[in-house]
mmCIF file of C-alpha atoms in Angstrom:
data_model
loop_
_atom_site.group_PDB
_atom_site.id
_atom_site.type_symbol
_atom_site.label_atom_id
_atom_site.label_comp_id
_atom_site.label_asym_id
_atom_site.label_seq_id
_atom_site.Cartn_x
_atom_site.Cartn_y
_atom_site.Cartn_z
ATOM 1 C CA MET A 1 0.039 -0.016 0.058
ATOM 2 C CA PHE A 2 2.955 2.413 0.890
ATOM 3 C CA LEU A 3 4.639 1.809 -2.594
ATOM 4 C CA LEU A 4 1.223 2.137 -4.348
ATOM 5 C CA ILE A 5 0.660 5.397 -2.709
ATOM 6 C CA THR A 6 4.067 6.619 -3.132
ATOM 7 C CA ALA A 7 4.112 5.618 -6.998
ATOM 8 C CA ALA A 8 0.736 7.260 -7.557
ATOM 9 C CA ILE A 9 1.938 10.528 -6.191
ATOM 10 C CA LEU A 10 5.079 10.825 -7.881
ATOM 11 C CA GLY A 11 3.275 9.536 -11.041
ATOM 12 C CA GLY A 12 0.997 12.486 -10.618
ATOM 13 C CA ILE A 13 3.874 14.865 -9.961
ATOM 14 C CA MET A 14 5.841 13.482 -13.219
ATOM 15 C CA ALA A 15 2.569 13.755 -15.173
ATOM 16 C CA VAL A 16 2.154 17.516 -14.291
ATOM 17 C CA ALA A 17 5.747 18.110 -15.100
ATOM 18 C CA LEU A 18 5.726 16.569 -18.593
ATOM 19 C CA ALA A 19 2.654 18.288 -19.466
ATOM 20 C CA SER A 20 4.245 21.682 -18.671
ATOM 21 C CA ILE A 21 7.176 21.203 -21.011
ATOM 22 C CA LYS A 22 5.096 22.129 -24.095
ATOM 23 C CA PHE A 23 4.503 25.444 -22.600
ATOM 24 C CA LEU A 24 8.187 26.143 -22.034
ATOM 25 C CA PHE A 25 9.914 25.275 -25.100
ATOM 26 C CA SER A 26 9.735 25.049 -28.795
ATOM 27 C CA GLU A 27 8.195 21.821 -30.315
ATOM 28 C CA HIS A 28 11.682 20.555 -31.359
ATOM 29 C CA LEU A 29 13.174 21.258 -27.849
ATOM 30 C CA ALA A 30 10.023 19.826 -26.124
ATOM 31 C CA LYS A 31 10.226 16.573 -27.865
ATOM 32 C CA LYS A 32 13.860 16.226 -26.821
ATOM 33 C CA PHE A 33 12.821 17.040 -23.032
ATOM 34 C CA TYR A 34 9.880 14.635 -23.068
ATOM 35 C CA ARG A 35 12.130 11.774 -23.730
ATOM 36 C CA LEU A 36 15.004 13.059 -21.299
ATOM 37 C CA PHE A 37 12.626 13.631 -18.265
ATOM 38 C CA ALA A 38 10.401 10.510 -18.907
ATOM 39 C CA LEU A 39 13.481 8.388 -18.783
ATOM 40 C CA ALA A 40 14.826 10.031 -15.675
ATOM 41 C CA ASP A 41 11.514 9.875 -13.968
ATOM 42 C CA LEU A 42 11.149 6.215 -14.665
ATOM 43 C CA THR A 43 14.535 5.623 -13.583
ATOM 44 C CA VAL A 44 14.040 7.483 -10.086
ATOM 45 C CA LEU A 45 10.728 5.847 -9.424
ATOM 46 C CA LEU A 46 12.225 2.331 -10.062
ATOM 47 C CA VAL A 47 15.227 2.963 -7.823
ATOM 48 C CA ILE A 48 12.724 4.291 -4.940
ATOM 49 C CA ILE A 49 10.719 1.147 -5.460
ATOM 50 C CA GLY A 50 13.599 -1.132 -5.471
ATOM 51 C CA GLY A 51 15.464 0.635 -2.803
ATOM 52 C CA TRP A 52 12.376 0.487 -0.408
ATOM 53 C CA LEU A 53 12.087 -3.354 -1.039
ATOM 54 C CA ALA A 54 15.915 -4.094 -0.466
ATOM 55 C CA ARG A 55 16.224 -1.321 1.934
ATOM 56 C CA PRO A 56 18.339 -3.550 4.577
ATOM 57 C CA LEU A 57 20.852 -4.248 2.028
ATOM 58 C CA MET A 58 21.425 -0.362 0.897
ATOM 59 C CA PRO A 59 24.186 1.517 2.560
ATOM 60 C CA GLU A 60 23.273 4.270 4.631
ATOM 61 C CA GLY A 61 25.254 6.654 2.485
ATOM 62 C CA PHE A 62 23.786 5.546 -0.773
ATOM 63 C CA ILE A 63 20.248 6.039 0.863
ATOM 64 C CA ALA A 64 21.123 9.689 1.945
ATOM 65 C CA LEU A 65 22.553 10.588 -1.120
ATOM 66 C CA PHE A 66 19.870 9.321 -3.519
ATOM 67 C CA GLY A 67 17.144 10.619 -1.234
ATOM 68 C CA ASN A 68 18.563 14.145 -1.178
ATOM 69 C CA VAL A 69 19.005 14.070 -5.003
ATOM 70 C CA ALA A 70 15.708 12.571 -5.807
ATOM 71 C CA ALA A 71 13.934 14.728 -3.521
ATOM 72 C CA VAL A 72 15.332 17.979 -5.210
ATOM 73 C CA PHE A 73 14.585 16.545 -8.602
ATOM 74 C CA ILE A 74 11.086 15.560 -7.786
ATOM 75 C CA MET A 75 10.357 18.958 -5.980
ATOM 76 C CA ALA A 76 11.715 20.791 -9.035
ATOM 77 C CA GLN A 77 9.292 19.260 -11.304
ATOM 78 C CA LEU A 78 6.333 19.878 -8.975
ATOM 79 C CA ILE A 79 7.159 23.518 -8.513
ATOM 80 C CA CYS A 80 7.865 23.931 -11.974
ATOM 81 C CA GLY A 81 4.538 22.259 -13.119
ATOM 82 C CA VAL A 82 2.497 24.323 -10.620
ATOM 83 C CA ALA A 83 4.282 27.557 -11.713
ATOM 84 C CA VAL A 84 3.281 26.825 -15.324
ATOM 85 C CA ILE A 85 -0.254 25.765 -14.636
ATOM 86 C CA CYS A 86 -0.680 29.424 -12.735
ATOM 87 C CA ALA A 87 0.927 31.094 -15.803
ATOM 88 C CA VAL A 88 -1.439 29.174 -18.188
ATOM 89 C CA ILE A 89 -4.478 30.246 -16.065
ATOM 90 C CA VAL A 90 -3.203 33.827 -15.881
ATOM 91 C CA ARG A 91 -2.762 33.871 -19.590
ATOM 92 C CA PHE A 92 -6.109 32.547 -20.336
ATOM 93 C CA ILE A 93 -7.774 35.129 -18.163
ATOM 94 C CA TRP A 94 -5.884 37.622 -19.598
ATOM 95 C CA ARG A 95 -6.784 36.677 -23.209
ATOM 96 C CA LYS A 96 -10.649 36.773 -22.156
ATOM 97 C CA PHE A 97 -10.184 40.436 -21.656
ATOM 98 C CA ASN A 98 -7.636 41.445 -24.612
ATOM 99 C CA PRO A 99 -7.979 40.957 -28.152
ATOM 100 C CA PRO A 100 -5.509 37.878 -29.471
ATOM 101 C CA LYS A 101 -2.645 38.962 -31.336
ATOM 102 C CA PRO A 102 -1.734 37.086 -34.765
ATOM 103 C CA PHE A 103 -0.672 33.401 -34.061
ATOM 104 C CA SER A 104 3.111 32.556 -33.622
ATOM 105 C CA PRO A 105 4.640 29.125 -32.748
ATOM 106 C CA ALA A 106 7.313 30.920 -30.697
ATOM 107 C CA ARG A 107 4.404 32.555 -28.523
ATOM 108 C CA ARG A 108 3.407 29.082 -27.244
ATOM 109 C CA ARG A 109 6.057 29.462 -24.499
ATOM 110 C CA MET A 110 4.864 31.302 -21.203
ATOM 111 C CA LEU A 111 8.168 33.256 -21.452
ATOM 112 C CA ALA A 112 10.631 34.335 -24.159
ATOM 113 C CA TYR A 113 13.000 32.397 -21.809
ATOM 114 C CA GLY A 114 11.376 29.243 -21.024
ATOM 115 C CA MET A 115 14.182 28.070 -18.842
ATOM 116 C CA ILE A 116 13.185 30.602 -16.123
ATOM 117 C CA TYR A 117 10.636 28.118 -14.896
ATOM 118 C CA PRO A 118 12.761 25.019 -14.483
ATOM 119 C CA LEU A 119 15.727 27.168 -12.858
ATOM 120 C CA MET A 120 13.520 29.064 -10.614
ATOM 121 C CA SER A 121 12.007 25.664 -9.585
ATOM 122 C CA LEU A 122 15.511 24.009 -9.069
ATOM 123 C CA ALA A 123 16.520 27.009 -6.840
ATOM 124 C CA VAL A 124 13.829 26.664 -4.436
ATOM 125 C CA ALA A 125 13.770 22.869 -4.352
ATOM 126 C CA LEU A 126 17.574 23.070 -3.376
ATOM 127 C CA TYR A 127 16.782 25.828 -0.767
ATOM 128 C CA GLY A 128 14.202 23.371 0.840
ATOM 129 C CA ASN A 129 16.626 20.320 1.063
ATOM 130 C CA ARG A 130 20.014 21.955 1.718
ATOM 131 C CA ILE A 131 19.250 25.155 3.722
ATOM 132 C CA GLU A 132 15.758 25.344 5.170
ATOM 133 C CA LYS A 133 15.354 21.359 6.268
ATOM 134 C CA ASN A 134 18.873 22.006 8.313
ATOM 135 C CA ARG A 135 18.209 25.442 9.713
ATOM 136 C CA ASP A 136 16.396 24.893 13.189
ATOM 137 C CA VAL A 137 14.671 28.376 14.417
ATOM 138 C CA GLU A 138 13.420 29.177 17.769
ATOM 139 C CA ASN A 139 10.086 29.955 18.879
ATOM 140 C CA PHE A 140 8.954 31.154 22.079
ATOM 141 C CA TYR A 141 5.474 31.095 23.918
ATOM 142 C CA ASP A 142 3.987 32.229 27.295
ATOM 143 C CA VAL A 143 1.658 30.028 28.777
ATOM 144 C CA PRO A 144 -0.869 31.961 30.940
ATOM 145 C CA ILE A 145 -2.122 29.813 33.865
ATOM 146 C CA LYS A 146 -4.784 30.675 36.168
ATOM 147 C CA ASP A 147 -3.568 30.457 40.106
ATOM 148 C CA LEU A 148 -0.099 29.542 39.055
ATOM 149 C CA PRO A 149 2.078 28.991 42.122
ATOM 150 C CA PRO A 150 4.720 31.735 42.715
ATOM 151 C CA ASP A 151 7.633 29.054 42.672
ATOM 152 C CA LEU A 152 6.538 27.967 39.024
ATOM 153 C CA GLU A 153 6.417 31.636 37.656
ATOM 154 C CA GLY A 154 8.842 31.836 34.725
ATOM 155 C CA PHE A 155 9.392 28.204 34.659
ATOM 156 C CA ARG A 156 10.719 27.427 31.221
ATOM 157 C CA LEU A 157 10.513 24.258 29.083
ATOM 158 C CA ALA A 158 11.830 23.275 25.723
ATOM 159 C CA GLN A 159 10.320 20.806 23.057
ATOM 160 C CA ILE A 160 11.666 18.928 20.136
ATOM 161 C CA SER A 161 10.134 16.181 18.253
ATOM 162 C CA ASP A 162 10.111 13.810 15.217
ATOM 163 C CA ILE A 163 13.804 14.000 14.913
ATOM 164 C CA HIS A 164 13.667 10.581 12.824
ATOM 165 C CA LEU A 165 17.507 9.674 13.143
ATOM 166 C CA GLY A 166 18.737 7.882 10.175
ATOM 167 C CA ALA A 167 20.018 8.668 6.740
ATOM 168 C CA TYR A 168 18.492 12.566 6.903
ATOM 169 C CA TYR A 169 19.451 13.022 10.822
ATOM 170 C CA SER A 170 22.722 12.122 12.232
ATOM 171 C CA LEU A 171 24.075 11.754 15.691
ATOM 172 C CA GLU A 172 26.327 14.678 15.252
ATOM 173 C CA ARG A 173 23.291 16.845 14.360
ATOM 174 C CA LEU A 174 21.340 15.539 17.302
ATOM 175 C CA GLU A 175 24.304 16.519 19.732
ATOM 176 C CA ALA A 176 24.663 19.921 18.393
ATOM 177 C CA LEU A 177 20.957 20.484 18.759
ATOM 178 C CA LEU A 178 21.084 19.395 22.126
ATOM 179 C CA GLN A 179 23.844 21.426 22.950
ATOM 180 C CA ARG A 180 22.122 24.429 21.423
ATOM 181 C CA ILE A 181 19.254 23.785 23.864
ATOM 182 C CA ALA A 182 21.326 23.226 26.843
ATOM 183 C CA ASP A 183 23.159 26.511 26.207
ATOM 184 C CA ALA A 184 19.848 28.218 26.621
ATOM 185 C CA LYS A 185 19.283 26.894 29.687
ATOM 186 C CA PRO A 186 15.399 25.907 29.846
ATOM 187 C CA ASP A 187 14.334 23.910 33.077
ATOM 188 C CA LEU A 188 13.358 21.008 31.445
ATOM 189 C CA LEU A 189 13.578 19.402 27.998
ATOM 190 C CA ALA A 190 10.177 17.427 26.432
ATOM 191 C CA ILE A 191 10.883 14.978 23.311
ATOM 192 C CA THR A 192 7.549 14.170 21.926
ATOM 193 C CA GLY A 193 8.330 11.088 20.005
ATOM 194 C CA ASP A 194 9.845 9.743 16.741
ATOM 195 C CA ILE A 195 13.424 10.288 17.741
ATOM 196 C CA PHE A 196 14.905 6.608 17.919
ATOM 197 C CA ASP A 197 13.917 5.629 14.475
ATOM 198 C CA ASP A 198 17.036 3.848 13.334
ATOM 199 C CA THR A 199 17.593 0.384 14.747
ATOM 200 C CA ALA A 200 21.347 0.628 14.496
ATOM 201 C CA MET A 201 21.848 4.249 15.714
ATOM 202 C CA ASN A 202 19.299 3.901 18.613
ATOM 203 C CA PRO A 203 21.685 2.613 21.193
ATOM 204 C CA ALA A 204 24.100 5.400 20.579
ATOM 205 C CA ALA A 205 21.526 7.802 20.276
ATOM 206 C CA ILE A 206 19.870 6.924 23.734
ATOM 207 C CA LYS A 207 23.249 7.315 25.403
ATOM 208 C CA LEU A 208 23.815 10.476 23.805
ATOM 209 C CA VAL A 209 20.473 11.825 24.754
ATOM 210 C CA ASP A 210 21.160 10.274 28.497
ATOM 211 C CA SER A 211 24.349 12.356 28.627
ATOM 212 C CA PHE A 212 22.585 15.667 28.471
ATOM 213 C CA THR A 213 20.076 14.907 31.270
ATOM 214 C CA ASP A 214 22.273 16.699 33.969
ATOM 215 C CA LYS A 215 22.207 19.969 31.723
ATOM 216 C CA PHE A 216 18.640 20.415 32.263
ATOM 217 C CA LYS A 217 17.828 21.311 36.100
ATOM 218 C CA PHE A 218 14.605 19.027 35.935
ATOM 219 C CA GLY A 219 16.195 16.461 33.428
ATOM 220 C CA ILE A 220 14.780 15.149 29.936
ATOM 221 C CA TYR A 221 11.226 13.892 29.523
ATOM 222 C CA TYR A 222 10.221 11.558 26.626
ATOM 223 C CA ILE A 223 7.356 9.950 25.198
ATOM 224 C CA HIS A 224 7.118 7.232 22.518
ATOM 225 C CA GLY A 225 5.828 8.316 18.915
ATOM 226 C CA ASN A 226 4.718 5.736 16.171
ATOM 227 C CA HIS A 227 8.077 5.132 14.651
ATOM 228 C CA GLU A 228 9.558 3.796 18.058
ATOM 229 C CA HIS A 229 6.998 1.044 17.721
ATOM 230 C CA PHE A 230 8.341 0.339 14.309
ATOM 231 C CA ARG A 231 11.884 0.058 15.652
ATOM 232 C CA GLY A 232 11.545 -2.468 18.428
ATOM 233 C CA ILE A 233 9.708 -0.663 21.073
ATOM 234 C CA TYR A 234 10.720 -3.552 23.493
ATOM 235 C CA GLN A 235 14.445 -2.937 23.076
ATOM 236 C CA ILE A 236 14.024 0.827 22.997
ATOM 237 C CA GLU A 237 12.575 0.710 26.530
ATOM 238 C CA GLN A 238 14.905 -1.717 28.057
ATOM 239 C CA MET A 239 17.770 0.608 27.185
ATOM 240 C CA LEU A 240 15.716 3.764 28.071
ATOM 241 C CA LYS A 241 15.326 2.199 31.681
ATOM 242 C CA GLN A 242 19.139 2.073 32.150
ATOM 243 C CA THR A 243 19.281 5.844 31.772
ATOM 244 C CA ASN A 244 18.334 8.860 33.624
ATOM 245 C CA ILE A 245 15.617 9.772 31.118
ATOM 246 C CA ASN A 246 12.150 10.140 32.094
ATOM 247 C CA MET A 247 10.430 7.732 30.024
ATOM 248 C CA LEU A 248 6.621 8.263 30.427
ATOM 249 C CA VAL A 249 4.281 5.619 29.040
ATOM 250 C CA ASN A 250 0.828 6.640 30.378
ATOM 251 C CA ARG A 251 1.945 7.901 33.621
ATOM 252 C CA SER A 252 3.181 11.034 35.307
ATOM 253 C CA LYS A 253 5.776 12.345 37.277
ATOM 254 C CA ASN A 254 5.907 15.293 39.989
ATOM 255 C CA VAL A 255 8.585 17.668 38.620
ATOM 256 C CA THR A 256 8.517 20.307 41.452
ATOM 257 C CA GLY A 257 5.940 21.868 43.547
ATOM 258 C CA LYS A 258 2.656 21.393 41.986
ATOM 259 C CA LEU A 259 4.106 20.909 38.505
ATOM 260 C CA TYR A 260 3.208 17.300 36.829
ATOM 261 C CA ILE A 261 4.136 16.295 33.716
ATOM 262 C CA LEU A 262 2.001 13.545 31.961
ATOM 263 C CA GLY A 263 3.092 11.261 29.042
ATOM 264 C CA VAL A 264 1.043 8.959 26.860
ATOM 265 C CA ASP A 265 2.044 6.187 24.478
ATOM 266 C CA TYR A 266 0.898 6.266 20.855
ATOM 267 C CA PRO A 267 -2.162 4.074 20.270
ATOM 268 C CA SER A 268 -1.723 1.236 17.806
ATOM 269 C CA ARG A 269 -4.743 2.297 16.169
ATOM 270 C CA ALA A 270 -4.176 5.872 15.770
ATOM 271 C CA PRO A 271 -5.256 7.138 12.204
ATOM 272 C CA VAL A 272 -2.071 8.360 10.245
ATOM 273 C CA THR A 273 -4.156 11.336 8.972
ATOM 274 C CA SER A 274 -7.843 12.459 9.461
ATOM 275 C CA THR A 275 -9.300 9.397 7.434
ATOM 276 C CA GLY A 276 -13.092 10.072 8.303
ATOM 277 C CA ASP A 277 -13.259 6.436 9.217
ATOM 278 C CA LYS A 278 -15.876 6.780 12.082
ATOM 279 C CA GLU A 279 -15.191 3.291 13.540
ATOM 280 C CA ARG A 280 -11.511 4.103 13.751
ATOM 281 C CA GLU A 281 -11.866 7.391 14.912
ATOM 282 C CA LYS A 282 -14.052 5.930 17.856
ATOM 283 C CA VAL A 283 -11.555 3.302 18.931
ATOM 284 C CA PHE A 284 -8.807 5.740 18.779
ATOM 285 C CA ALA A 285 -10.758 8.271 21.042
ATOM 286 C CA GLU A 286 -11.249 5.710 23.173
ATOM 287 C CA ALA A 287 -7.830 4.708 23.421
ATOM 288 C CA ARG A 288 -6.616 8.247 24.002
ATOM 289 C CA ARG A 289 -9.201 8.448 27.025
ATOM 290 C CA SER A 290 -7.749 5.398 28.464
ATOM 291 C CA TYR A 291 -4.004 6.551 28.028
ATOM 292 C CA VAL A 292 -4.684 9.800 29.769
ATOM 293 C CA SER A 293 -6.707 8.346 32.721
ATOM 294 C CA GLY A 294 -3.578 6.077 33.336
ATOM 295 C CA ALA A 295 -1.346 9.170 33.140
ATOM 296 C CA MET A 296 -3.790 11.026 35.629
ATOM 297 C CA VAL A 297 -3.562 8.371 38.307
ATOM 298 C CA ASN A 298 -2.025 10.021 41.620
ATOM 299 C CA VAL A 299 -2.170 13.531 40.079
ATOM 300 C CA PRO A 300 -3.615 16.079 42.409
ATOM 301 C CA ASP A 301 -6.481 17.945 41.247
ATOM 302 C CA ASP A 302 -4.935 21.299 41.904
ATOM 303 C CA ALA A 303 -1.651 20.202 40.121
ATOM 304 C CA VAL A 304 -0.401 22.378 37.108
ATOM 305 C CA LYS A 305 -0.392 19.546 34.469
ATOM 306 C CA ILE A 306 1.646 19.460 31.267
ATOM 307 C CA LEU A 307 0.575 16.549 28.849
ATOM 308 C CA LEU A 308 3.043 15.046 26.520
ATOM 309 C CA ALA A 309 1.761 12.989 23.608
ATOM 310 C CA HIS A 310 2.854 12.234 20.115
ATOM 311 C CA HIS A 311 -0.457 12.596 17.991
ATOM 312 C CA PRO A 312 -2.178 16.314 18.124
ATOM 313 C CA GLU A 313 -5.650 14.921 18.657
ATOM 314 C CA PHE A 314 -4.487 14.307 22.343
ATOM 315 C CA ILE A 315 -4.827 18.267 22.773
ATOM 316 C CA ASP A 316 -8.404 17.642 22.938
ATOM 317 C CA ASP A 317 -7.997 15.081 25.686
ATOM 318 C CA GLY A 318 -5.541 17.492 27.639
ATOM 319 C CA ALA A 319 -8.339 20.357 27.504
ATOM 320 C CA GLU A 320 -10.850 17.948 28.724
ATOM 321 C CA ARG A 321 -8.483 16.967 31.877
ATOM 322 C CA HIS A 322 -7.713 20.723 32.492
ATOM 323 C CA CYS A 323 -4.168 20.291 31.633
ATOM 324 C CA ALA A 324 -2.500 23.698 31.291
ATOM 325 C CA LEU A 325 -0.444 22.667 28.372
ATOM 326 C CA THR A 326 -0.525 19.757 25.906
ATOM 327 C CA LEU A 327 2.645 19.306 23.506
ATOM 328 C CA THR A 328 2.374 17.068 20.613
ATOM 329 C CA GLY A 329 4.071 16.604 17.235
ATOM 330 C CA HIS A 330 3.629 13.689 14.402
ATOM 331 C CA THR A 331 2.258 15.951 11.691
ATOM 332 C CA HIS A 332 5.711 17.673 10.711
ATOM 333 C CA GLY A 333 3.649 20.736 10.250
ATOM 334 C CA SER A 334 3.132 19.304 6.630
ATOM 335 C CA GLN A 335 6.664 20.450 5.879
ATOM 336 C CA PHE A 336 5.244 22.892 3.389
ATOM 337 C CA GLY A 337 3.761 26.133 4.124
ATOM 338 C CA ILE A 338 3.173 29.749 3.276
ATOM 339 C CA PHE A 339 3.166 32.599 5.778
ATOM 340 C CA GLY A 340 3.140 29.925 8.610
ATOM 341 C CA VAL A 341 -0.023 28.005 7.270
ATOM 342 C CA PRO A 342 0.535 24.358 6.165
ATOM 343 C CA LEU A 343 -0.149 23.423 2.762
ATOM 344 C CA PHE A 344 -1.407 20.038 3.622
ATOM 345 C CA PRO A 345 -3.568 20.500 6.951
ATOM 346 C CA VAL A 346 -4.675 16.697 6.577
ATOM 347 C CA PHE A 347 -4.864 16.388 10.474
ATOM 348 C CA LYS A 348 -7.273 18.292 12.966
ATOM 349 C CA TYR A 349 -4.423 20.020 14.338
ATOM 350 C CA THR A 350 -1.480 20.356 11.770
ATOM 351 C CA ARG A 351 0.710 22.911 13.302
ATOM 352 C CA GLY A 352 1.375 25.695 16.091
ATOM 353 C CA LEU A 353 -0.939 26.717 18.942
ATOM 354 C CA VAL A 354 -4.208 25.529 19.611
ATOM 355 C CA LYS A 355 -6.439 26.978 22.492
ATOM 356 C CA ILE A 356 -9.353 25.284 24.132
ATOM 357 C CA GLY A 357 -10.855 27.155 27.199
ATOM 358 C CA ASP A 358 -8.276 27.670 29.320
ATOM 359 C CA SER A 359 -5.878 25.022 28.062
ATOM 360 C CA LEU A 360 -3.234 25.620 25.533
ATOM 361 C CA GLY A 361 -2.012 22.908 23.055
ATOM 362 C CA TYR A 362 0.933 22.806 20.637
ATOM 363 C CA VAL A 363 1.658 20.828 17.415
ATOM 364 C CA HIS A 364 5.535 20.892 16.848
ATOM 365 C CA VAL A 365 6.603 21.181 13.302
ATOM 366 C CA GLY A 366 9.532 18.495 14.013
ATOM 367 C CA ASN A 367 13.150 18.641 13.610
ATOM 368 C CA GLY A 368 13.749 15.874 11.322
ATOM 369 C CA SER A 369 11.786 14.408 8.158
ATOM 370 C CA TRP A 370 11.469 11.296 6.112
ATOM 371 C CA PHE A 371 11.181 13.124 3.081
ATOM 372 C CA PRO A 372 14.269 15.618 2.995
ATOM 373 C CA MET A 373 12.556 18.456 2.186
ATOM 374 C CA ARG A 374 11.004 21.721 3.975
ATOM 375 C CA ILE A 375 9.706 24.716 2.607
ATOM 376 C CA GLY A 376 7.913 27.357 4.597
ATOM 377 C CA CYS A 377 8.121 25.101 7.589
ATOM 378 C CA PRO A 378 11.663 25.114 9.106
ATOM 379 C CA PRO A 379 12.291 22.731 11.849
ATOM 380 C CA GLU A 380 12.182 24.293 15.418
ATOM 381 C CA ILE A 381 12.927 24.459 18.794
ATOM 382 C CA ALA A 382 9.849 25.320 20.843
ATOM 383 C CA TYR A 383 10.138 27.293 24.190
ATOM 384 C CA PHE A 384 7.237 27.676 26.733
ATOM 385 C CA THR A 385 7.297 29.825 29.727
ATOM 386 C CA LEU A 386 4.931 29.508 32.394
ATOM 387 C CA LYS A 387 3.066 32.844 33.416
ATOM 388 C CA ALA A 388 0.593 33.665 36.017
ATOM 389 C CA GLU A 389 -2.562 34.817 34.377
#
């Protein structure tokens, strides 16, 4: 199913790109580019499918190199195709209100210099792959809380999520990220899942994260994402139990005073996107309630509660249980956006702050990715400061 969906998406992108060629070049050049890009697209598609089927045998370096090159190639085609479609629409509207000029074959092109479109598209794709995806930004938020105890005024925690260690995120980059956060001196670091995503790298990664626990006054708190379940959850949990990392699986821990951190697991029946499957949504909602109820055991009614969850729909459960703040991830913020708005909002909550009553929720855009490209949605370090309302 994954391969079929991937092939369908890539096929659609390639079809749009090939269709746009006739608007960019003369008939003679268009025929040459048709053959060239059709052969290149077919090669990329076959390598992706073959690489997926034989991924245990593929060297890590090849996966990273080919993945980055393929991502740039595919995205450049998509951007170019969309740009040409927009130009065709604009031309159509223009001609509706302006008398047409005598026909000339050279005027089939959108511009006198058709290469502007593919070159511009390539530049944007390279930016998304080489610059924005590797540039963590810092975002700061105040969390107003009624009757906040004075000793918690100004308490600050940092959140990272969806690192996806592997071909596109190295241990060296993880270490640099953790050091950058430690240098900012938040009181606590929350990791909301999908970090330990490479079986070979996980042991070293867990040791690395553990080495930073004493750099935060109240330590590091971690909850599972769906990808930890893909990478051997039992082994990951056994390794984490040998560390000082606070692993929260449907339980809570008192941090200081009246502040409690609650953490929930990732339900196995959670929908990957908002599917509209009512039966599955019902099962998912029941699992969420059950997990949060487990985390609420022994938490005082007057506690200041912060809920850590991977799936963003736990924001609703956090609000229902009067959590001051619910931190989630999973969506990657869609990895593509414009003016802070996700281009693919396929989740109930896809990116940023969500306010429900007196409760605040947050959907982290992630630090890593499976598709090595981000445009208008850079990876982030999110900081939250508790303030008396």
